Amino acid sequence: MAIQTINPFNNQVVKTFQEMSEEAVDSAIARAEKTFESWKRISYQERATILHKVAALMRSKSTQLAELITLEMGKLIAQSKGEIALSADIIDYYATNGATFLANKQLDPQYGEAYITSSPIGVLLGVEPWNFPFYQVARFAAPNIMAGNVVLVKHASNVPQCAVAIEELFTEAGAPEGLYTNLFVSGNNVSAYIADPRIKGVSLTGSEKAGASLAAAAGRSLKKSVLELGGSDAFIVLEDADIDQAVEWGVIGRMNNTGQCCVAAKRFIVVEAVAEEFLTKFKAKLTGLKVGDPMDESTELGPLSSENAAVQLADQVQRSVYAGARVVLGGKRIDRPGAFMETTILTDIKPGMPAYYEELFGPVASFYTVKDEQEAVKLANDSPFGLGGSVFTSDKNRGKNVASQIDTGMVFINHPTWTQPDLPFGGTKISGYGRELSSLGIEEFVNKKLIRFSEYTDPF
Ligand code: NAP
């Protein structure tokens, strides 16, 4: 894939970048390894100082950085600004709390004394997607850098200016050269570098195909990997839910980032007692959104991230319709330049149709009516994905009970799946393994070392 900015609002090429040569990648890895030797020795306080500076710079350049996001992948500008604020919060959060998460943990063995220390493991490679170009990088880089690791980041090829801007923030914040390095390498070529013994761990957020390829390469070299992959979150509405509230959240859950979130609400599963009411109100809210330039604050429906993404989504809808799904709203590309797709609702979806098992990465909602709570849980779990999900009910205990039966990494009650700096993020099944964020995330790439002290007289 060429490394270039293509504005999805008009599909015009804006800027093209050269892929790095093997020699340049080799030098970058060497620099990172050298920097690790000093970075691992400095105090948490010194690491935090750099990270706080990165966060402050990010906030001070919020508009400029948000415009880069919108230019490169089409996110509505207000949401791009929100992403910058969230990313800065994440960086600050690990700078402030990293030392506490990684403090020695005293154990209580039968004999003698023992404790666990957390030490960094070295140079990490992060492979990141375009859908949240700053947030995805922040949640990989900040905890790992705070832990004493150094990072190489291979960002998605369609957000190169965001990739450069993040590296520049670290440089401007006074980070040592090699602490954070942007690698301009295409996705097809990145796995080849994983065998390099100087790289100690890999983390990928992206598709299952890319995840499987990277994990296979990591496995061949016996390296730890963390995978954050796709999702097809169920959005369950029970008969005792506040339907107006559920509809409001349903629209946000499906439409945020023009539907291109791994944890977007993708499958709306509504019990029959309230299905018609929900669908009528949901359709009304999704009808007539103002289509236009994502840089314009008044636009409500912008383009998808690329022409390819729009072509693929329209094809999934069309193939589902050929197989018998019914279009309640939208269903086609919007007749104008750019990567636009109509807001769409599909019903009558059956196993075997693309909309049933595949991830729909855009403004297309799959709508299912079920008899009751039990059927809702069964359908929610009939998915190869296991990322997030949500359940709407006015009974908190009922919500918790349903949540306990959903086979995913995250379930939200009365809210679409979302993220915040202090909560773990990640999935199960083909949505990946490992976690980012929270104490779980910061511990993925550290050596949890046991230190044991015995008296000579302790038994064997
Ligand atoms: P993608 O094609 O897998 O790209 C993601 C990253 O992987 C890019 O940097 C890409 O580089 C790289 N890549 C592509 N092929 C690769 C390979 N064979 N080996 C190693 N790296 C490779 O994913 P996408 O379509 O851009 O992103 C959307 C997907 O990400 C969706 O499925 C979404 O659900 C998932 N996602 C998951 C999470 C989560 O936390 N679970 C969060 C956000 C997105 P190039 O750009 O150079 O191809």
Coordinates of C-alpha atoms and ligand atoms in Angstrom, one line a residue:
M1 CA 0.0 0.0 0.0
A2 CA 1.4 3.4 -1.0
I3 CA 2.2 5.6 2.0
Q4 CA 0.2 8.7 1.1
T5 CA -2.4 11.2 2.2
I6 CA -5.6 10.9 0.1
N7 CA -8.4 13.2 1.2
P8 CA -11.4 10.9 1.3
F9 CA -13.7 14.0 0.9
N10 CA -12.7 14.3 -2.7
N11 CA -10.3 11.3 -3.2
Q12 CA -7.5 13.6 -4.3
V13 CA -3.9 12.7 -3.5
V14 CA -2.4 15.3 -1.2
K15 CA 1.1 14.1 -0.3
T16 CA 3.1 10.9 -0.9
F17 CA 5.9 9.6 1.3
Q18 CA 8.8 7.2 0.5
E19 CA 8.9 3.8 2.1
M20 CA 12.0 3.5 4.3
S21 CA 14.8 1.4 3.0
E22 CA 15.9 -1.8 4.9
E23 CA 19.1 0.1 5.9
A24 CA 17.0 3.0 7.3
V25 CA 14.8 0.6 9.3
D26 CA 17.9 -1.1 10.6
S27 CA 19.4 2.2 11.8
A28 CA 16.1 3.1 13.5
I29 CA 16.1 -0.2 15.4
A30 CA 19.7 0.3 16.4
R31 CA 19.0 3.8 17.7
A32 CA 16.0 2.5 19.6
E33 CA 18.0 -0.3 21.2
K34 CA 20.7 2.1 22.2
T35 CA 18.1 4.5 23.7
F36 CA 16.5 1.6 25.7
E37 CA 19.8 1.1 27.5
S38 CA 19.5 4.5 29.1
W39 CA 15.8 4.9 29.2
K40 CA 15.3 1.8 31.3
R41 CA 17.6 3.2 33.9
I42 CA 16.0 6.6 34.4
S43 CA 13.3 7.2 37.1
Y44 CA 9.6 7.1 36.5
Q45 CA 9.6 10.8 37.4
E46 CA 11.9 11.6 34.5
R47 CA 9.9 9.5 32.1
A48 CA 6.7 11.2 33.3
T49 CA 8.1 14.6 32.7
I50 CA 8.6 13.9 28.9
L51 CA 5.2 12.3 28.6
H52 CA 3.4 15.2 30.3
K53 CA 5.2 17.5 27.9
V54 CA 3.9 15.5 24.9
A55 CA 0.4 15.7 26.3
A56 CA 0.6 19.4 26.8
L57 CA 2.0 20.0 23.3
M58 CA -0.8 17.8 21.9
R59 CA -3.4 20.0 23.6
S60 CA -1.7 23.2 22.5
K61 CA -1.8 22.1 18.9
S62 CA -5.3 20.5 19.1
T63 CA -6.8 22.3 16.1
Q64 CA -3.9 21.7 13.8
L65 CA -3.6 18.0 14.7
A66 CA -7.4 17.5 14.5
E67 CA -7.3 19.0 11.0
L68 CA -4.7 16.4 10.0
I69 CA -6.9 13.6 11.2
T70 CA -9.9 14.9 9.3
L71 CA -7.8 15.5 6.1
E72 CA -6.3 12.1 6.1
M73 CA -9.2 9.8 7.1
G74 CA -12.3 12.0 7.0
K75 CA -13.4 12.1 10.7
L76 CA -15.8 14.9 11.5
I77 CA -13.7 17.8 12.8
A78 CA -15.4 18.0 16.2
Q79 CA -14.7 14.3 16.8
S80 CA -11.1 14.8 15.7
K81 CA -10.7 17.4 18.4
G82 CA -12.3 15.0 20.9
E83 CA -9.7 12.4 19.9
I84 CA -6.8 14.7 20.5
A85 CA -8.2 15.6 24.0
L86 CA -8.7 11.9 24.8
S87 CA -5.2 11.0 23.6
A88 CA -3.6 13.7 25.7
D89 CA -5.6 12.5 28.7
I90 CA -4.3 8.9 28.2
I91 CA -0.7 10.1 28.0
D92 CA -1.1 12.1 31.2
Y93 CA -2.8 9.3 32.9
Y94 CA 0.1 6.8 32.4
A95 CA 2.6 9.5 33.3
T96 CA 0.8 10.1 36.5
N97 CA -0.1 6.6 37.5
G98 CA 2.5 4.4 35.8
A99 CA 4.9 4.2 38.8
T100 CA 2.0 3.0 41.1
F101 CA 0.9 0.3 38.6
L102 CA 4.5 -0.9 38.3
A103 CA 5.5 -0.7 41.9
N104 CA 7.0 -3.8 43.5
K105 CA 4.3 -6.2 44.7
Q106 CA 5.0 -7.9 48.0
L107 CA 4.1 -11.6 48.2
D108 CA 3.4 -13.7 51.2
P109 CA 5.0 -17.1 50.6
Q110 CA 5.0 -20.0 53.1
Y111 CA 8.8 -19.5 53.8
G112 CA 11.0 -16.5 53.5
E113 CA 10.3 -13.3 51.6
A114 CA 9.3 -12.7 48.0
Y115 CA 8.2 -9.9 45.8
I116 CA 7.5 -9.2 42.1
T117 CA 9.3 -6.4 40.2
S118 CA 8.3 -5.0 36.8
S119 CA 11.1 -4.4 34.4
P120 CA 10.9 -3.2 30.8
I121 CA 11.7 -5.7 28.1
G122 CA 13.1 -3.5 25.3
V123 CA 12.2 -2.3 21.8
L124 CA 8.6 -2.8 21.0
L125 CA 6.9 -2.6 17.6
G126 CA 3.4 -1.2 17.4
V127 CA 1.4 -1.6 14.2
E128 CA -1.5 0.8 14.3
P129 CA -4.7 1.5 12.3
W130 CA -6.1 4.7 10.7
N131 CA -9.4 4.9 12.4
F132 CA -8.2 6.8 15.5
P133 CA -4.7 7.9 14.4
F134 CA -3.7 9.6 17.7
Y135 CA -5.7 7.6 20.2
Q136 CA -4.5 4.2 19.0
V137 CA -0.9 5.3 19.2
A138 CA -1.4 7.0 22.6
R139 CA -2.7 3.8 24.2
F140 CA 0.2 1.8 22.9
A141 CA 3.0 4.2 23.3
A142 CA 2.3 6.0 26.6
P143 CA 2.1 3.0 29.0
N144 CA 5.0 1.2 27.4
I145 CA 7.3 4.2 27.4
M146 CA 6.3 4.9 31.0
A147 CA 7.2 1.2 31.8
G148 CA 10.7 1.9 30.4
N149 CA 10.3 0.3 27.0
V150 CA 11.0 2.2 23.7
V151 CA 8.7 2.1 20.7
L152 CA 8.8 1.8 16.9
V153 CA 5.5 2.7 15.4
K154 CA 4.4 1.5 12.0
H155 CA 1.2 3.5 11.4
A156 CA -1.4 2.9 8.7
S157 CA -0.2 3.9 5.3
N158 CA -3.1 6.4 4.8
V159 CA -2.3 8.6 7.8
P160 CA 1.4 9.4 7.2
Q161 CA 1.1 13.1 8.3
C162 CA -0.5 12.1 11.6
A163 CA 2.3 9.6 12.0
V164 CA 5.0 12.2 11.5
A165 CA 3.2 14.7 13.7
I166 CA 3.2 12.3 16.7
E167 CA 6.9 11.6 16.3
E168 CA 7.5 15.4 16.2
L169 CA 5.6 15.9 19.4
F170 CA 8.0 13.5 21.1
T171 CA 11.0 15.3 19.6
E172 CA 9.7 18.7 20.7
A173 CA 9.0 17.4 24.2
G174 CA 12.7 16.6 24.5
A175 CA 12.5 12.8 24.2
P176 CA 15.8 11.2 23.4
E177 CA 16.2 10.2 19.8
G178 CA 15.0 6.5 19.5
L179 CA 12.4 6.7 22.3
Y180 CA 9.6 7.0 19.8
T181 CA 10.3 6.3 16.1
N182 CA 7.9 6.5 13.2
L183 CA 8.6 3.7 10.7
F184 CA 7.4 4.3 7.1
V185 CA 7.0 0.7 6.1
S186 CA 4.0 -0.8 4.4
G187 CA 1.9 -3.4 6.1
N188 CA 2.8 -6.1 3.7
N189 CA 6.5 -5.7 4.6
V190 CA 6.4 -5.1 8.4
S191 CA 6.3 -8.7 9.5
A192 CA 9.7 -9.3 8.0
Y193 CA 11.3 -7.1 10.7
I194 CA 9.8 -9.1 13.6
A195 CA 12.5 -11.7 13.5
D196 CA 15.1 -9.1 14.3
P197 CA 16.4 -10.1 17.8
R198 CA 16.5 -6.4 18.9
I199 CA 12.7 -6.3 18.7
K200 CA 11.3 -7.9 21.9
G201 CA 7.5 -7.6 21.5
V202 CA 4.8 -6.6 19.0
S203 CA 1.3 -5.1 19.3
L204 CA -1.1 -4.7 16.5
T205 CA -4.5 -3.0 16.2
G206 CA -6.2 -3.7 13.0
S207 CA -7.9 -6.4 10.9
E208 CA -7.9 -10.2 11.7
K209 CA -5.8 -10.8 8.5
A210 CA -3.1 -8.4 9.6
G211 CA -3.2 -9.7 13.1
A212 CA -2.8 -13.3 12.1
S213 CA 0.1 -12.5 9.8
L214 CA 1.9 -10.5 12.5
A215 CA 1.2 -13.0 15.3
A216 CA 2.5 -15.8 13.1
A217 CA 5.7 -13.9 12.6
A218 CA 5.9 -13.2 16.3
G219 CA 5.2 -16.8 17.1
R220 CA 8.0 -18.0 14.8
S221 CA 10.5 -15.9 16.8
L222 CA 8.8 -16.7 20.2
K223 CA 7.9 -13.1 20.9
K224 CA 5.1 -11.8 22.9
S225 CA 2.2 -10.2 20.9
V226 CA -0.9 -8.3 21.8
L227 CA -3.7 -8.1 19.2
E228 CA -6.6 -5.7 19.2
L229 CA -8.7 -6.7 16.2
G230 CA -12.2 -6.3 14.7
G231 CA -15.5 -6.5 16.4
S232 CA -19.2 -6.8 15.7
D233 CA -20.7 -5.5 19.0
A234 CA -24.2 -6.4 19.9
F235 CA -26.4 -3.6 21.1
I236 CA -29.2 -5.4 23.1
V237 CA -32.4 -3.5 24.0
L238 CA -34.7 -5.2 26.5
E239 CA -38.4 -4.4 26.9
D240 CA -37.8 -2.5 30.2
A241 CA -35.3 -0.1 28.7
D242 CA -35.8 3.7 28.3
I243 CA -36.3 3.5 24.5
D244 CA -35.6 7.2 23.8
Q245 CA -32.3 7.0 25.7
A246 CA -31.4 3.7 24.0
V247 CA -32.1 5.2 20.6
E248 CA -29.9 8.3 21.4
W249 CA -27.1 6.0 22.4
G250 CA -27.7 3.7 19.4
V251 CA -27.2 6.5 17.0
I252 CA -24.0 7.6 18.7
G253 CA -22.8 4.0 19.1
R254 CA -23.3 3.3 15.4
M255 CA -22.4 6.7 13.8
N256 CA -19.4 7.8 15.9
N257 CA -16.4 8.0 13.5
T258 CA -18.8 7.4 10.6
G259 CA -19.3 3.9 12.0
Q260 CA -15.6 3.0 11.8
C261 CA -14.9 2.0 15.4
C262 CA -13.9 -1.5 16.4
V263 CA -16.4 -1.2 19.2
A264 CA -19.2 0.5 17.3
A265 CA -22.7 -0.9 18.0
K266 CA -23.0 -3.0 14.8
R267 CA -25.8 -5.5 15.6
F268 CA -28.9 -4.0 17.1
I269 CA -30.8 -6.8 18.9
V270 CA -34.1 -5.7 20.2
V271 CA -36.8 -7.7 22.0
E272 CA -40.1 -7.8 20.0
A273 CA -42.2 -5.9 22.6
V274 CA -40.2 -2.7 21.8
A275 CA -38.6 -3.6 18.4
E276 CA -41.0 -1.5 16.2
E277 CA -40.8 1.5 18.5
F278 CA -37.0 1.4 18.6
L279 CA -36.7 0.9 14.8
T280 CA -39.1 3.7 13.9
K281 CA -37.3 6.2 16.2
F282 CA -33.8 5.0 15.3
K283 CA -34.6 5.3 11.6
A284 CA -36.0 8.8 12.1
K285 CA -32.8 9.9 13.8
L286 CA -30.6 8.5 11.1
T287 CA -32.6 10.0 8.3
G288 CA -31.6 13.2 6.6
L289 CA -28.2 13.7 8.2
K290 CA -26.4 16.7 6.6
V291 CA -23.8 15.2 4.2
G292 CA -20.7 17.3 3.5
D293 CA -17.1 18.3 4.2
P294 CA -15.9 16.8 7.5
M295 CA -13.9 20.0 8.1
D296 CA -17.2 21.9 8.3
E297 CA -18.5 21.8 11.9
S298 CA -22.1 21.6 10.7
T299 CA -21.6 18.3 8.7
E300 CA -23.2 15.3 10.3
L301 CA -22.2 12.6 7.8
G302 CA -18.7 12.7 6.3
P303 CA -16.9 10.3 4.0
L304 CA -15.4 6.9 5.0
S305 CA -11.7 6.7 5.4
S306 CA -11.0 5.8 1.8
E307 CA -12.7 5.0 -1.5
N308 CA -11.7 1.3 -1.0
A309 CA -13.5 1.3 2.4
A310 CA -16.7 2.7 0.8
V311 CA -16.6 0.2 -2.1
Q312 CA -16.1 -2.7 0.2
L313 CA -18.9 -1.7 2.6
A314 CA -21.4 -1.0 -0.3
D315 CA -20.5 -4.5 -1.7
Q316 CA -21.2 -6.2 1.7
V317 CA -24.6 -4.5 1.8
Q318 CA -25.4 -5.4 -1.8
R319 CA -24.4 -9.0 -1.3
S320 CA -26.5 -9.2 1.9
V321 CA -29.5 -7.7 0.0
Y322 CA -29.1 -10.3 -2.9
A323 CA -29.1 -13.0 -0.3
G324 CA -32.5 -11.7 1.1
A325 CA -31.7 -8.9 3.6
R326 CA -34.1 -5.9 3.5
V327 CA -33.0 -2.3 3.3
V328 CA -35.0 -0.1 5.7
L329 CA -32.9 3.0 5.1
G330 CA -30.1 3.9 2.6
G331 CA -28.2 1.0 1.2
K332 CA -26.1 2.7 -1.5
R333 CA -23.1 5.0 -2.1
I334 CA -24.0 8.7 -2.1
D335 CA -23.9 10.1 -5.6
R336 CA -21.1 12.7 -5.2
P337 CA -17.3 12.7 -5.3
G338 CA -15.5 11.2 -2.2
A339 CA -15.8 8.0 -0.2
F340 CA -19.4 8.6 0.9
M341 CA -21.9 5.9 1.9
E342 CA -25.6 6.3 2.8
T343 CA -26.6 5.7 6.4
T344 CA -28.1 2.3 6.2
I345 CA -30.3 0.0 8.2
L346 CA -30.7 -3.7 7.2
T347 CA -33.2 -6.2 8.6
D348 CA -34.2 -9.8 7.8
I349 CA -30.5 -10.8 8.1
K350 CA -29.8 -14.6 8.3
P351 CA -26.8 -16.7 8.8
G352 CA -24.7 -17.0 5.6
M353 CA -25.3 -13.4 4.6
P354 CA -22.2 -11.1 4.8
A355 CA -24.1 -8.8 7.3
Y356 CA -24.5 -11.7 9.7
Y357 CA -20.9 -12.7 10.5
E358 CA -18.7 -10.1 8.9
E359 CA -17.8 -6.7 10.5
L360 CA -19.6 -3.8 8.8
F361 CA -17.1 -0.9 9.2
G362 CA -19.2 2.1 8.4
P363 CA -22.6 3.6 8.9
V364 CA -24.6 0.4 8.4
A365 CA -26.7 -1.0 11.2
S366 CA -27.9 -4.6 11.3
F367 CA -31.2 -4.8 13.0
Y368 CA -32.6 -8.0 14.6
T369 CA -35.9 -8.6 16.4
V370 CA -35.8 -11.4 19.0
K371 CA -38.5 -12.9 21.3
D372 CA -36.8 -12.3 24.6
E373 CA -33.7 -11.8 26.7
Q374 CA -32.5 -15.4 26.3
E375 CA -32.7 -15.2 22.5
A376 CA -30.9 -11.9 22.5
V377 CA -28.0 -13.4 24.4
K378 CA -27.9 -16.4 22.1
L379 CA -27.8 -14.1 19.0
A380 CA -25.3 -11.8 20.5
N381 CA -22.9 -14.7 21.1
D382 CA -23.4 -16.1 17.6
S383 CA -20.5 -14.2 16.2
P384 CA -16.8 -15.0 15.6
F385 CA -16.0 -11.7 17.2
G386 CA -15.7 -11.0 20.9
L387 CA -14.8 -7.4 21.4
G388 CA -17.5 -5.4 23.2
G389 CA -21.3 -5.1 23.5
S390 CA -24.0 -3.3 25.4
V391 CA -27.3 -4.0 27.0
F392 CA -30.1 -1.5 27.7
T393 CA -32.4 -2.1 30.7
S394 CA -33.8 -0.2 33.6
D395 CA -32.9 -3.0 35.9
K396 CA -29.2 -2.8 36.9
N397 CA -29.1 -6.4 38.2
R398 CA -30.7 -7.7 35.0
G399 CA -28.1 -5.8 33.0
K400 CA -25.3 -7.3 35.0
N401 CA -26.7 -10.8 34.6
V402 CA -27.0 -10.4 30.8
A403 CA -23.5 -8.9 30.7
S404 CA -22.1 -11.9 32.5
Q405 CA -23.5 -14.2 29.6
I406 CA -22.0 -12.2 26.7
D407 CA -18.7 -13.7 25.4
T408 CA -16.7 -10.5 24.8
G409 CA -13.9 -8.6 26.4
M410 CA -16.1 -5.6 27.4
V411 CA -19.8 -5.2 28.1
F412 CA -21.4 -1.8 28.9
I413 CA -24.8 -1.4 30.6
N414 CA -27.0 1.5 29.2
H415 CA -24.1 2.8 27.2
P416 CA -22.4 1.8 23.9
T417 CA -19.0 0.2 24.3
W418 CA -16.4 3.0 24.8
T419 CA -13.0 3.7 26.2
Q420 CA -11.4 5.8 28.8
P421 CA -7.8 6.0 30.1
D422 CA -8.3 4.0 33.3
L423 CA -10.4 1.1 31.9
P424 CA -9.0 -2.0 30.1
F425 CA -9.7 -2.4 26.4
G426 CA -9.5 -5.6 24.4
G427 CA -11.4 -8.7 23.2
T428 CA -11.6 -12.4 23.0
K429 CA -12.3 -14.9 20.2
I430 CA -11.1 -13.5 16.8
S431 CA -11.1 -10.0 18.3
G432 CA -7.7 -10.7 19.6
Y433 CA -5.9 -11.2 22.9
G434 CA -4.2 -9.1 25.6
R435 CA -5.3 -5.8 26.8
E436 CA -4.4 -2.1 26.3
L437 CA -5.0 0.6 28.9
S438 CA -5.4 0.3 32.7
S439 CA -3.0 -1.7 34.9
L440 CA -3.6 -4.7 32.6
G441 CA -2.3 -2.8 29.6
I442 CA 0.8 -1.4 31.2
E443 CA 1.8 -4.9 32.3
E444 CA 1.7 -6.6 28.9
F445 CA 5.3 -5.9 28.0
V446 CA 7.1 -6.0 31.3
N447 CA 9.0 -8.8 32.9
K448 CA 7.2 -9.6 36.1
K449 CA 10.2 -10.9 37.9
L450 CA 10.1 -12.9 41.1
I451 CA 12.7 -12.0 43.7
R452 CA 13.0 -14.5 46.5
F453 CA 15.0 -14.2 49.7
S454 CA 15.4 -17.3 51.9
E455 CA 17.1 -18.0 55.2
Y456 CA 19.7 -20.8 55.0
T457 CA 17.5 -22.7 57.4
D458 CA 14.3 -22.6 55.3
P459 CA 13.2 -26.0 54.1
F460 CA 13.8 -27.0 50.4
Ligands
NAP1 P1 -5.6 -3.3 8.7 O1 -5.6 -3.3 7.2 O2 -5.3 -4.5 9.4 O3 -4.4 -2.2 9.0 C1 -4.0 -2.0 10.4 C2 -2.5 -1.9 10.4 O4 -2.0 -3.1 10.1 C3 -2.0 -0.9 9.4 O5 -0.9 -0.2 9.9 C4 -1.6 -1.8 8.2 O6 -0.6 -1.2 7.4 C5 -1.1 -3.0 8.9 N1 -1.0 -4.2 8.2 C6 -1.8 -4.5 7.1 N2 -1.5 -5.8 6.6 C7 -0.5 -6.3 7.5 C8 0.2 -7.5 7.5 N3 0.0 -8.5 6.7 N4 1.1 -7.6 8.6 C9 1.3 -6.7 9.5 N5 0.6 -5.5 9.4 C10 -0.3 -5.3 8.4 O7 -6.9 -2.7 9.4 P2 -7.7 -1.5 8.9 O8 -8.7 -2.0 7.9 O9 -6.9 -0.4 8.5 O10 -8.4 -1.2 10.3 C11 -9.7 -1.5 10.6 C12 -9.7 -2.7 11.4 O11 -9.1 -2.5 12.7 C13 -11.1 -3.1 11.8 O12 -11.3 -4.5 11.7 C14 -11.3 -2.6 13.2 O13 -12.3 -3.3 13.9 C15 -9.9 -2.9 13.7 N6 -9.7 -2.1 15.0 C16 -9.6 -2.8 16.2 C17 -9.4 -2.1 17.3 C18 -9.3 -2.8 18.7 O14 -8.9 -2.1 19.6 N7 -9.7 -4.0 18.8 C19 -9.3 -0.7 17.3 C20 -9.4 -0.1 16.0 C21 -9.6 -0.8 14.9 P3 -1.0 -0.6 5.9 O15 -1.8 0.6 6.2 O16 0.4 -0.2 5.4 O17 -1.6 -1.7 5.2

